[in-house]
Coordinates of C-alpha atoms in Angstrom, one line a residue:
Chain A
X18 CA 37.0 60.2 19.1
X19 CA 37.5 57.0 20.8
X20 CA 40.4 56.4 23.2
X21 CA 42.5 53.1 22.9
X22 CA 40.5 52.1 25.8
X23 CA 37.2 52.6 24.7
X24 CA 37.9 50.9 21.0
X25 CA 39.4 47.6 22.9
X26 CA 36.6 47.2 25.3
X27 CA 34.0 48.0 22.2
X28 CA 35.5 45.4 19.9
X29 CA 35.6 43.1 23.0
X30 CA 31.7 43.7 23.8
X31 CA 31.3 43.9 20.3
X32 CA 32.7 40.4 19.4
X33 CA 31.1 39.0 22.5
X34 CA 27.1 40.3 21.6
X35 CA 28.1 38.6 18.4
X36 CA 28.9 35.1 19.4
X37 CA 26.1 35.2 21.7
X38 CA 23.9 35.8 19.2
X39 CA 25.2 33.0 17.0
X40 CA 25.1 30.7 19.3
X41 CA 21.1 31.2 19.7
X42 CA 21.0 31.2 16.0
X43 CA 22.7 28.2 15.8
X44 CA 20.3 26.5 18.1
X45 CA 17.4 28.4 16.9
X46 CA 18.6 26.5 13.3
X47 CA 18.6 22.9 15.2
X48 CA 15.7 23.7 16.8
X49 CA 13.8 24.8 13.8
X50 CA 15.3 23.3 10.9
X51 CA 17.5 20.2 11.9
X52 CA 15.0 18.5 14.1
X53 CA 12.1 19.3 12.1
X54 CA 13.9 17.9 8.6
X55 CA 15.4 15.0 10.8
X56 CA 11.6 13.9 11.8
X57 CA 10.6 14.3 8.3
X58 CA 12.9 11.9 7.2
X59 CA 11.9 9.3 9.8
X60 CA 8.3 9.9 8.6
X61 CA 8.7 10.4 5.1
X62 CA 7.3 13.7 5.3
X63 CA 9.5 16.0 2.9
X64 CA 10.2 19.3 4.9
X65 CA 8.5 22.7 3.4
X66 CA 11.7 24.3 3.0
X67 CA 9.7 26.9 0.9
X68 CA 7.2 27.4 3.4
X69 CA 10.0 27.7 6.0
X70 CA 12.1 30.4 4.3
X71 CA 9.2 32.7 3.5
X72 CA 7.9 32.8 7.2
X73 CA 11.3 33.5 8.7
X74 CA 12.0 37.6 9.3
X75 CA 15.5 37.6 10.0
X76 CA 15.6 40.8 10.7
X77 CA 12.6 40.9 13.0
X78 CA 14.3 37.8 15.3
X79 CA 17.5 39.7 15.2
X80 CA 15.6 42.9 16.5
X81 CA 14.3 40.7 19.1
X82 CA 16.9 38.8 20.0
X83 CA 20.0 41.8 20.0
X84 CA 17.6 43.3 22.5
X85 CA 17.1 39.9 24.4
X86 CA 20.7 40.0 24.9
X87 CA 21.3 43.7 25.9
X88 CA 19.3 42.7 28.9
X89 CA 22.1 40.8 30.7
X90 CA 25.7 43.0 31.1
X91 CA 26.2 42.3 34.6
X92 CA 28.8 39.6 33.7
X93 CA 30.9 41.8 31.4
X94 CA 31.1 44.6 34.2
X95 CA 32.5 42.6 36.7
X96 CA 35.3 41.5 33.9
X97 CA 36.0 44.5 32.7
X98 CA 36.0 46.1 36.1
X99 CA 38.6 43.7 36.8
X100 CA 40.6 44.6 34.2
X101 CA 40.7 48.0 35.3
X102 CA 37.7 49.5 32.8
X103 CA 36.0 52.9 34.3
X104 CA 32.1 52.1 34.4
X105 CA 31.8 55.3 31.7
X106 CA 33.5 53.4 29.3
X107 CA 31.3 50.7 29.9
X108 CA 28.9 52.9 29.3
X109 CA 29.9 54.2 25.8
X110 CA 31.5 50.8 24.7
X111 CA 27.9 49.1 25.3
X112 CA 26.5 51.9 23.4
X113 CA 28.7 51.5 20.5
X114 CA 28.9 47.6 20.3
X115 CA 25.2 47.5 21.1
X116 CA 24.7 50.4 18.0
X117 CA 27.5 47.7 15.3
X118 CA 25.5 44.6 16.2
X119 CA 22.0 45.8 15.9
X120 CA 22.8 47.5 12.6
X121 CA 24.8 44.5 11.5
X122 CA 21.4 42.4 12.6
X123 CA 19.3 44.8 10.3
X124 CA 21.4 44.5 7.0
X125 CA 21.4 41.2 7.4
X126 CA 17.8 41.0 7.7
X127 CA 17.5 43.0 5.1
X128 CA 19.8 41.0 2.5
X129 CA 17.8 37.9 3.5
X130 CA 15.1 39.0 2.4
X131 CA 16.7 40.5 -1.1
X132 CA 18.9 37.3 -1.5
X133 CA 16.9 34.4 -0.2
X134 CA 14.5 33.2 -2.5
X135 CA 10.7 32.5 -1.6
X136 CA 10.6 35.8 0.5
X137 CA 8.3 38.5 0.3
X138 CA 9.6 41.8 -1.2
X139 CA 11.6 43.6 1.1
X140 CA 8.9 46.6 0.7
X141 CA 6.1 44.2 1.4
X142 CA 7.4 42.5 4.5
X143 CA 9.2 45.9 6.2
X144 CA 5.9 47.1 8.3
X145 CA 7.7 51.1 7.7
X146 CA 6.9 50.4 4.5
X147 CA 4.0 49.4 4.7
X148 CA 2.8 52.5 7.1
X149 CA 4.9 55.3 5.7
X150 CA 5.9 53.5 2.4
X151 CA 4.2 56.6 -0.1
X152 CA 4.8 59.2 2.1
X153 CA 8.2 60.6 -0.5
X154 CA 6.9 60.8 -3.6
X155 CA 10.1 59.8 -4.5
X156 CA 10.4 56.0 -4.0
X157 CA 14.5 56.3 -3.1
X158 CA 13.8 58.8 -0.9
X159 CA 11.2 56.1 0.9
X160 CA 13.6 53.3 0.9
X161 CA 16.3 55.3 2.6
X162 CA 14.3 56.8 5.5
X163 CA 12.4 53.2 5.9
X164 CA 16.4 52.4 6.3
X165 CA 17.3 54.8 8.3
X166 CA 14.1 54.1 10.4
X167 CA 14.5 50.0 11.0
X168 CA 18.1 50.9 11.8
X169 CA 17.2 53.1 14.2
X170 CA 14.4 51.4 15.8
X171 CA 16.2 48.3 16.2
X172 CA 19.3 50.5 18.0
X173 CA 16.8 52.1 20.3
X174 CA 15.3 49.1 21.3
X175 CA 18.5 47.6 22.0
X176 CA 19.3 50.6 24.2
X177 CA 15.7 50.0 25.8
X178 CA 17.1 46.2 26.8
X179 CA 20.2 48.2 27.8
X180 CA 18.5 50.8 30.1
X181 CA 16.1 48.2 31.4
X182 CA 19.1 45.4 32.0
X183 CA 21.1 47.8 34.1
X184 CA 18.1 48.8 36.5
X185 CA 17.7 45.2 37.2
X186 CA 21.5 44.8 37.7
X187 CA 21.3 47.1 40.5
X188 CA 18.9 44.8 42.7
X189 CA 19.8 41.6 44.5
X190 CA 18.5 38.3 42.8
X191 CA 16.3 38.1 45.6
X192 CA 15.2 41.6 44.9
X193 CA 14.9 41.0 41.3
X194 CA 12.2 38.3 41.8
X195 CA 10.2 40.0 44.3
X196 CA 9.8 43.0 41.7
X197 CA 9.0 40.8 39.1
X198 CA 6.3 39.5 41.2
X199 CA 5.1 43.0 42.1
X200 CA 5.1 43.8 38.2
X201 CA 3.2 40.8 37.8
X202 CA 0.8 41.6 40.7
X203 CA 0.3 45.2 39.2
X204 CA -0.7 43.8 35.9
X205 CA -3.1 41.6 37.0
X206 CA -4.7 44.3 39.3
X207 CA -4.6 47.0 36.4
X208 CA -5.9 44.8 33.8
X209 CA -8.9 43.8 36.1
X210 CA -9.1 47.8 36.6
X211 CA -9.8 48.1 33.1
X212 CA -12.0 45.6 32.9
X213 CA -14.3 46.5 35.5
X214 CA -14.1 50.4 34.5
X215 CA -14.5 49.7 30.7
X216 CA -18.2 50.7 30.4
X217 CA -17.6 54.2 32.8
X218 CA -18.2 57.3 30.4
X219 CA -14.8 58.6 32.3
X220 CA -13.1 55.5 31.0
X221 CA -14.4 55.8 27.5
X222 CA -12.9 59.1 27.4
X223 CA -10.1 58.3 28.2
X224 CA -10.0 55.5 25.8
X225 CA -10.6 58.2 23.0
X226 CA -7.6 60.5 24.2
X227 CA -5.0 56.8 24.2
X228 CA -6.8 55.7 21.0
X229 CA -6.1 59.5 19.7
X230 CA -2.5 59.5 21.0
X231 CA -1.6 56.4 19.4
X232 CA -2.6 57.9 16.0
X233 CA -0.3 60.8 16.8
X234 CA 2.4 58.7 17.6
X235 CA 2.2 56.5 14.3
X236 CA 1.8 59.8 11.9
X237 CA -2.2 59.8 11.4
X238 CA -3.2 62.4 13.5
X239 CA -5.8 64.1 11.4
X240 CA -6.8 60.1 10.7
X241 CA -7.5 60.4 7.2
X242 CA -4.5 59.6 5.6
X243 CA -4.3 55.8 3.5
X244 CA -1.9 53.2 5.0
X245 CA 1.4 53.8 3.6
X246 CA 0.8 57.5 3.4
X247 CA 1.4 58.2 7.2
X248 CA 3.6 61.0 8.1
X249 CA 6.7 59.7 9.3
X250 CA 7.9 62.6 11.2
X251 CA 6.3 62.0 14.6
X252 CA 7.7 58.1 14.9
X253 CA 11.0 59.2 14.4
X254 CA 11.1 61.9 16.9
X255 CA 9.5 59.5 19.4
X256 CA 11.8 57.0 18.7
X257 CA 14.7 59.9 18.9
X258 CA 13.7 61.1 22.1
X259 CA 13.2 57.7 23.8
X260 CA 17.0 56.7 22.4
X261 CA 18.2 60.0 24.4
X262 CA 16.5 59.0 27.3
X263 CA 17.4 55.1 27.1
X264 CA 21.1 56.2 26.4
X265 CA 21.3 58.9 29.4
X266 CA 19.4 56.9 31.4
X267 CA 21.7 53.8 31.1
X268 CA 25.0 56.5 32.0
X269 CA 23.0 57.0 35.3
X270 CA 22.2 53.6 36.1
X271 CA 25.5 51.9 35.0
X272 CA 27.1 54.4 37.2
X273 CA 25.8 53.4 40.0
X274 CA 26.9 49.9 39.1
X275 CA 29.0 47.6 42.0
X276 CA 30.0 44.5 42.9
X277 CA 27.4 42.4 43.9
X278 CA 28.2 39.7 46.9
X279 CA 25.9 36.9 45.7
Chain B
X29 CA 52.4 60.9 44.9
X30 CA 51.0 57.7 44.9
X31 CA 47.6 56.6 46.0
X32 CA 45.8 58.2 48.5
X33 CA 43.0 57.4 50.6
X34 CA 41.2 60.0 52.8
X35 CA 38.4 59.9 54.9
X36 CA 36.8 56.2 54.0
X37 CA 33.7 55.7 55.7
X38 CA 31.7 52.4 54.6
X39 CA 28.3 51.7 56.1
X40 CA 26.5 48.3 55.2
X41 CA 23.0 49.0 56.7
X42 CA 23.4 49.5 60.1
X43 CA 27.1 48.2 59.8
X44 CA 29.7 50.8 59.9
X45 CA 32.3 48.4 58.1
X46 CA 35.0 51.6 57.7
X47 CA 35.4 54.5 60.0
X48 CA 37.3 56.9 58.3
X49 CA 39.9 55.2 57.1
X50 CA 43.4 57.8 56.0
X51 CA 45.9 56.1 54.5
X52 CA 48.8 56.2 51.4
X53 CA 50.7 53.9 49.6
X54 CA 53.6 55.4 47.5
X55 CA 55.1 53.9 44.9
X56 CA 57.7 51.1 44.8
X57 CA 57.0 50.0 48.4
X58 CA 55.5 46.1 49.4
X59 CA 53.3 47.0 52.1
X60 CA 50.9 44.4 53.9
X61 CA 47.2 45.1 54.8
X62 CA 46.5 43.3 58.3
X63 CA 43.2 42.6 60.4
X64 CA 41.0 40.2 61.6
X65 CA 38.4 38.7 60.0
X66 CA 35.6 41.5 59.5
X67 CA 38.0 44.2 59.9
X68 CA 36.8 45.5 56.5
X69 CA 40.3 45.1 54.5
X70 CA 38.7 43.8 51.7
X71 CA 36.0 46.1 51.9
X72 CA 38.5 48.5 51.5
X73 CA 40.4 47.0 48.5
X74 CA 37.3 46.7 47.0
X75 CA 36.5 50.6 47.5
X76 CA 40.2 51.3 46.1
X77 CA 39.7 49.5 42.8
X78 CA 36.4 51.2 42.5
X79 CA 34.3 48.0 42.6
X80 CA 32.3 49.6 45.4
X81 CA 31.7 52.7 46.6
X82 CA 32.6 54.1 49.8
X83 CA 29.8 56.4 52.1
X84 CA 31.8 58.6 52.2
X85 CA 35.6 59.5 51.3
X86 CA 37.8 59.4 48.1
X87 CA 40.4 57.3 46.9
X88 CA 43.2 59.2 44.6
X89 CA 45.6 58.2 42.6
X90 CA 48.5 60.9 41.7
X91 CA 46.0 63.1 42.6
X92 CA 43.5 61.8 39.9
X93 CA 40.4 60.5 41.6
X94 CA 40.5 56.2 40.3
X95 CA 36.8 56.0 40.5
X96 CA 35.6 56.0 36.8
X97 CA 39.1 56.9 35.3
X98 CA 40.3 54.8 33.4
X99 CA 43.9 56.1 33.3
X100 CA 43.6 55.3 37.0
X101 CA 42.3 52.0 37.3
X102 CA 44.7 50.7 34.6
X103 CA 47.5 51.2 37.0
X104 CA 45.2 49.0 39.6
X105 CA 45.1 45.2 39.7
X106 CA 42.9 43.9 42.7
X107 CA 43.2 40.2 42.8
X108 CA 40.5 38.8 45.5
X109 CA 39.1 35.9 46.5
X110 CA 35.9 36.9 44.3
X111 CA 35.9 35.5 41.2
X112 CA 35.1 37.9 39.0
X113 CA 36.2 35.8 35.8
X114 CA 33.6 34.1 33.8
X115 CA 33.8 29.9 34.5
X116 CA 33.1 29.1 31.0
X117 CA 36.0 30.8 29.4
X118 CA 39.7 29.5 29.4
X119 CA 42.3 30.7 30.8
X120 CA 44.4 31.7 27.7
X121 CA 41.1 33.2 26.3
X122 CA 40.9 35.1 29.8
X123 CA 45.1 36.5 29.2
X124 CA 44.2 37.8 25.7
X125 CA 41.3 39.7 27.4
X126 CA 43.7 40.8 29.9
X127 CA 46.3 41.6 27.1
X128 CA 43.0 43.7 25.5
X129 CA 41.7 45.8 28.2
X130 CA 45.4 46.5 29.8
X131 CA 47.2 47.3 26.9
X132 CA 49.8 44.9 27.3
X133 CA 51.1 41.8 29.0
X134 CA 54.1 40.0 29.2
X135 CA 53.0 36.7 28.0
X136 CA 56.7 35.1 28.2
X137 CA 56.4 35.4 32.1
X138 CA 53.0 34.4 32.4
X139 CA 53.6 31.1 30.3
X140 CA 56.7 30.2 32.9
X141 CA 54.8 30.4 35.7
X142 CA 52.1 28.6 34.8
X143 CA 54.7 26.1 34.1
X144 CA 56.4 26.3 37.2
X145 CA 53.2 26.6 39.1
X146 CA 51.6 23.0 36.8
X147 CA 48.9 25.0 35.4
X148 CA 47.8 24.1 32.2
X149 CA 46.4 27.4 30.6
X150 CA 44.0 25.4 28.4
X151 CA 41.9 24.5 31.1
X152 CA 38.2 26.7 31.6
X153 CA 38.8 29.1 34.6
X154 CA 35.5 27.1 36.6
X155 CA 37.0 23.8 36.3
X156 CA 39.9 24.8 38.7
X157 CA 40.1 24.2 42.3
X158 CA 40.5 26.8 44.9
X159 CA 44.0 26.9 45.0
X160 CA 44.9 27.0 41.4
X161 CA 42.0 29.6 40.7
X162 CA 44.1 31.6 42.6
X163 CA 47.4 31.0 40.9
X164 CA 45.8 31.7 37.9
X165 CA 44.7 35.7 39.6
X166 CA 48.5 35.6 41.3
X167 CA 50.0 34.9 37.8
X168 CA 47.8 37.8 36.1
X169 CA 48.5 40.1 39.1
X170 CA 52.2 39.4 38.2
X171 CA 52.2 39.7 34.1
X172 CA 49.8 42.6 34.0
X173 CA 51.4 46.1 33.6
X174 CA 49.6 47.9 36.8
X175 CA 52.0 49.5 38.9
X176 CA 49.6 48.9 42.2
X177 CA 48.9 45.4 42.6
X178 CA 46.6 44.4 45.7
X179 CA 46.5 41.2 46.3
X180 CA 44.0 40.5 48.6
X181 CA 44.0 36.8 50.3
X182 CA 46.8 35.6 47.9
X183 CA 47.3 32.3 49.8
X184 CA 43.9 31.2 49.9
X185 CA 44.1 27.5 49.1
X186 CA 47.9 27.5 48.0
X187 CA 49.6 24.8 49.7
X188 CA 53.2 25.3 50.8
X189 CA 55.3 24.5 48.2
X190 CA 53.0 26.9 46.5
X191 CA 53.0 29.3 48.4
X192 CA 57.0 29.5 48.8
X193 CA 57.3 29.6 45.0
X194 CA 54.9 33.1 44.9
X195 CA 56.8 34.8 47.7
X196 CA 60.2 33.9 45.6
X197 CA 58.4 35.2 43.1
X198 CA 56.5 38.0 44.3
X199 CA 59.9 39.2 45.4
X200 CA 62.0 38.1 41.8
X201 CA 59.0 40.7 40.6
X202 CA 59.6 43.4 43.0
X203 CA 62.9 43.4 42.3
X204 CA 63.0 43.9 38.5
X205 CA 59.9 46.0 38.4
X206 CA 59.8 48.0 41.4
X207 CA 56.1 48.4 41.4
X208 CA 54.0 48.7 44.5
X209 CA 52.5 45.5 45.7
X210 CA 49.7 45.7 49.0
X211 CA 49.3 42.1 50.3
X212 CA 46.5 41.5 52.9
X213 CA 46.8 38.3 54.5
X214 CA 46.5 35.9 57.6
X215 CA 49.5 34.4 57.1
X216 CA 51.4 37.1 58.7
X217 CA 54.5 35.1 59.9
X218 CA 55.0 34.1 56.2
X219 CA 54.6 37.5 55.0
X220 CA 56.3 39.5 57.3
X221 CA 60.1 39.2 55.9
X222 CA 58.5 40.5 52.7
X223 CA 56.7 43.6 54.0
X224 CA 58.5 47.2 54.2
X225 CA 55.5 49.1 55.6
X226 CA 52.0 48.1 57.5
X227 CA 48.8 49.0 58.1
X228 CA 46.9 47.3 61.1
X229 CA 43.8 47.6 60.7
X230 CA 40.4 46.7 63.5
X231 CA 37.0 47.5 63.8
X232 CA 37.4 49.9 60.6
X233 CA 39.9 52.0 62.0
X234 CA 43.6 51.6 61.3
X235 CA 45.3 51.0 64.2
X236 CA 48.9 50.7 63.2
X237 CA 50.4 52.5 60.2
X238 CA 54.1 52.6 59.2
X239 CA 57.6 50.9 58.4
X240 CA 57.9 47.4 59.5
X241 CA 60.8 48.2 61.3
X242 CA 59.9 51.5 63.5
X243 CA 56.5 49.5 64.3
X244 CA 58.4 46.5 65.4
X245 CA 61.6 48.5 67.1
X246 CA 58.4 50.0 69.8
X247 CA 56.9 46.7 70.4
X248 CA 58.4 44.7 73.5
X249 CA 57.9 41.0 75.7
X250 CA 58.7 42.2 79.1
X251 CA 59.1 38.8 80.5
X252 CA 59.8 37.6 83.9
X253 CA 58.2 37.3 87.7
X254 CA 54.6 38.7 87.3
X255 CA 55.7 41.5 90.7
X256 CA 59.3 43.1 88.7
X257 CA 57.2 42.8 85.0
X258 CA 54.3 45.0 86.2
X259 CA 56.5 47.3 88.2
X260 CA 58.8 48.1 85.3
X261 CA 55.6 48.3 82.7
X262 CA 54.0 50.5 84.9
X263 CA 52.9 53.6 82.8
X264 CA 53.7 52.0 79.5
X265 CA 51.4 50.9 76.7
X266 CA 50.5 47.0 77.6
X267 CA 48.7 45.5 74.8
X268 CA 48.8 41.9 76.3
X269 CA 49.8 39.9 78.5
X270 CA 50.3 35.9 79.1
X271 CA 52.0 33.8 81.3
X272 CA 53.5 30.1 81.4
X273 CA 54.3 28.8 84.9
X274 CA 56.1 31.7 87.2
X275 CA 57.0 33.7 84.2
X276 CA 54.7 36.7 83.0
X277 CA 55.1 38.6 80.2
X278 CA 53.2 41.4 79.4
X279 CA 53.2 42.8 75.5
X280 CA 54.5 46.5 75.1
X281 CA 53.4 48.8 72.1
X282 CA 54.7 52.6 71.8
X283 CA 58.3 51.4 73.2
X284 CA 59.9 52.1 76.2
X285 CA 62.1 55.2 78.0
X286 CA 65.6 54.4 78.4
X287 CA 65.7 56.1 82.1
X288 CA 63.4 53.2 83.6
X289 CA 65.9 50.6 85.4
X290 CA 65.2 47.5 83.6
X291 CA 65.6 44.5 86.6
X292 CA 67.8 41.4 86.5
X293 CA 65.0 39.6 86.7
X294 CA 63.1 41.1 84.1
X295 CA 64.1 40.5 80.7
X296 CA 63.1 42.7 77.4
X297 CA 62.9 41.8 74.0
X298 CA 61.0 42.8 70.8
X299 CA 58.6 41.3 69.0
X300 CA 57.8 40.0 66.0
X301 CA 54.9 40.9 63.6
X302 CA 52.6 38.3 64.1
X303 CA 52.8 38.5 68.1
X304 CA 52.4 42.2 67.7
X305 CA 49.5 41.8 65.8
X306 CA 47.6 39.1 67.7
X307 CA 47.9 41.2 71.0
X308 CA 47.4 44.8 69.3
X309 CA 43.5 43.1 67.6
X310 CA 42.7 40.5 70.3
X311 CA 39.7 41.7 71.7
X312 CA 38.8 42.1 75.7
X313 CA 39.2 38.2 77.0
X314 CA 40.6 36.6 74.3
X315 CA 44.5 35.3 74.8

């Protein structure tokens, strides 16, 4: 059960995420349908409205972008901590607002593609279904876990942006750019270590074992089942386990959150 | 009762800002927070509302400990010279926030002193200058329902006429709501008719702790020819000294016994909070 407290700062973080994320849809719209369909009218070009509708995956962006945005919460903590708001409740509220919008984002990307015309069937365009579509015999009994999946997914990637966000809240800005040089730097050194140690027998071992993982973790470990017949089971307990991580993990780091003197 | 602050170290690096810092502020009392610059008061307002943690010590509040407790920190309002409201959003957007995470707030106050203070609550919090940022803090300090407000700075950039109208009604506030209000400030001479108890606080450690009145009634200016002044302060506590043609005076802390024959030509005579202050934090070779 929710105290008074939690609800109010959970509507509050709630209602924020949400204009947020309108406001980039609204530019994303200028940006990708005003502009274009003003310069077709200035060069007679007529705008492919059709071709326009069927390539946008509303509920793709909005999986992107919801987890875009739970990257920044340091400007909400310092408000909230001014109005006398316990960083657990933070916590939680982020949790739960984060959990309203990202669903929200995925039955609205879902309806999109149901209502708007021009779009690929929902079946065809959801990449569960596509992977794990046949597993059920029953087709309901698909539709709902493919739900149940995208839902999720898009939750614990939101809690991902979450986790990640408040690590980086806890550095400096000064800090913040010299790790992201460092991640850079590491990339560019471990790629090259690929590279260079592709053709080692050791390395193509090892290739086999990720190459054998990944197939575990998408539900074809015996790799013999059809595409759309993959066993489901294994993603969702990854994705389970990395939403009990992300969500403990935040507590931790958000607890250790303070106000910063920059 | 009340809150209660034991053992508060606070290291920054190699900077040990707060040396164990004991201290409690009961309810319905106006106490003020004084030290220099540095002296780590804010440091230690900051640690109270749990915007910071301390190295070492705990802050409680009717026992409760405030940090992550939300039924402590509601009864907490720290306004400080950090702005920790967003620029973009206006200022009656910024009181219904208030009015969300507090639970309440009396709006019918708020909207009269922005009016007596000129401030027009449509306006976005980053377009306001110094001064009328902080009204804008001073006026949610005084509407929100927190029984311990801290106001830390509350003058910073308030010119006088503004600055009289918050101490009229900082005390019009007191008086209806009792509530316990902790002012840290420079302007101690403004303050000080306002203040019922003080802390002093230098180099981390608080120097001074207790009502106004007791602190003042053992602080003296022993004034008169340099020879009878340091005869009769011989033994006692001098803090300070200064002198202005023949006459010296040297600054007494800790009072002074009644058996010692005070001289004609010595004259004694208490001080006031400022002038206690200034001598009790100058450091070695400052006057």
């Amino acid at each position: 059960m929710l105290t008074a407290k939690e609800r109010s700062v959970t509507i509050y973080l709630f209602k924020r995420a949400l204009v947020q994320l309108l406001y980039i849809i609204f530019w994303m719209i200028v940006g990708f349908v005003l502009v274009p369909a003003a310069i077709s009218l200035i060069n007679s070009n007529p705008l492919d409205l059709k071709g326009l509708l069927r390539n946008t995956h509303v509920g793709q962006m909005l999986f992107f972008l919801i987890s875009l945005l739970a990257l920044f919460g340091y400007r909400d903590f310092k408000l909230l901590n001014q109005n006398g708001i316990s960083r657990k409740t933070y916590w939680k509220a982020r949790l739960l607002a984060y959990f309203g919008i990202s669903t929200l984002g995925q039955i609205v990307g879902i309806l999109f593609t149901l209502l708007v015309p021009f779009q690929d069937s929902w079946n065809r365009s959801s990449i569960y279904m596509e992977m794990y579509g046949k597993f059920f015999a029953n087709p309901l009994l698909n539709i709902l876990a493919a739900l149940a999946f995208i839902i999720l997914a898009a939750y614990v990637v939101a809690l991902g942006g979450i986790f990640v966000g408040s690590i980086f809240t806890l550095f400096t800005r000064k800090q913040r750019v010299l790790i992201f040089v460092a991640l850079a730097t590491l990339n560019v050194v471990g790629v090259s270590f690929i590279a260079s140690s592709a053709s080692q027998d050791s390395f193509t071992g090892l290739a086999r074992s990720i190459l054998k993982l990944i197939y575990f973790l998408v539900g074809d470990a015996s790799r013999n089942a059809t595409l759309g017949s993959f066993d489901p089971t294994v993603p969702f307990i990854v994705i389970l386990l990395a939403g009990i991580v992300f969500c403990y993990g935040s507590r931790i780091v958000i607890a250790h959150f303070k106000l910063k003197s920059e | 009762m009340g809150i209660e602050v034991k053992n508060i170290k606070k290291r920054f690096g190699k900077h040990e800002v707060l040396r164990g810092i004991n201290l409690e502020f009961v309810p319905g009392k106006i106490y003020g927070l004084l030290g220099r610059n540095g002296a780590g008061k804010s440091t230690l307002l900051n640690i109270i509302a749990a915007r910071i943690f301390p190295t070492a010590g705990t802050v409680t509040l009717d026992g409760k400990t405030v940090c992550d407790d939300d039924s402590a920190l509601e009864q907490i309002y720290l306004m400080s010279e950090r702005n920790l409201y967003p620029e973009g959003e206006r200022l009656k957007k910024l009181l219904k926030t208030t009015e969300l995470l507090y639970g309440s707030f009396d709006y019918t106050y708020a909207n009269k002193l922005a009016a007596e203070f000129s401030l027009d609550l449509n306006q976005k919090f980053g377009k306001l200058s110094t001064g009328y940022r902080s009204i804008f803090k001073l006026i949610v300090a005084l509407c929100v329902p927190a029984r311990y407000v801290f106001l830390d700075e509350p003058d910073l950039g308030l010119d006088a006429n503004h600055r009289e109208l918050f101490y009229r009604e900082l005390m019009e506030n007191y008086a209806q709501t009792h509530r316990t209000f902790i002012v840290s400030t420079h302007l101690i001479g403004e303050f000080a008719n306002l203040l019922e108890r003080v802390f002093i606080i230098k180099n981390g450690q608080i120097l001074v702790a207790g009502e106004v009145e007791d602190v003042l009634a053992k602080a003296y200016l022993i004034a008169g020819p340099k020879e009878d002044v340091c005869k009769y302060s011989a033994g006692l506590n001098v803090i300070g000294h200064e002198s202005l043609g023949n006459i010296y005076g040297n600054y007494v802390f800790g009072g002074v016994d009644d058996e010692r024959h005070l001289p004609d030509t010595v004259s004694l005579e208490h001080l006031d909070l400022q002038k206690l202050f200034i001598n009790l934090t100058n450091e070695k070779g400052e006057k």
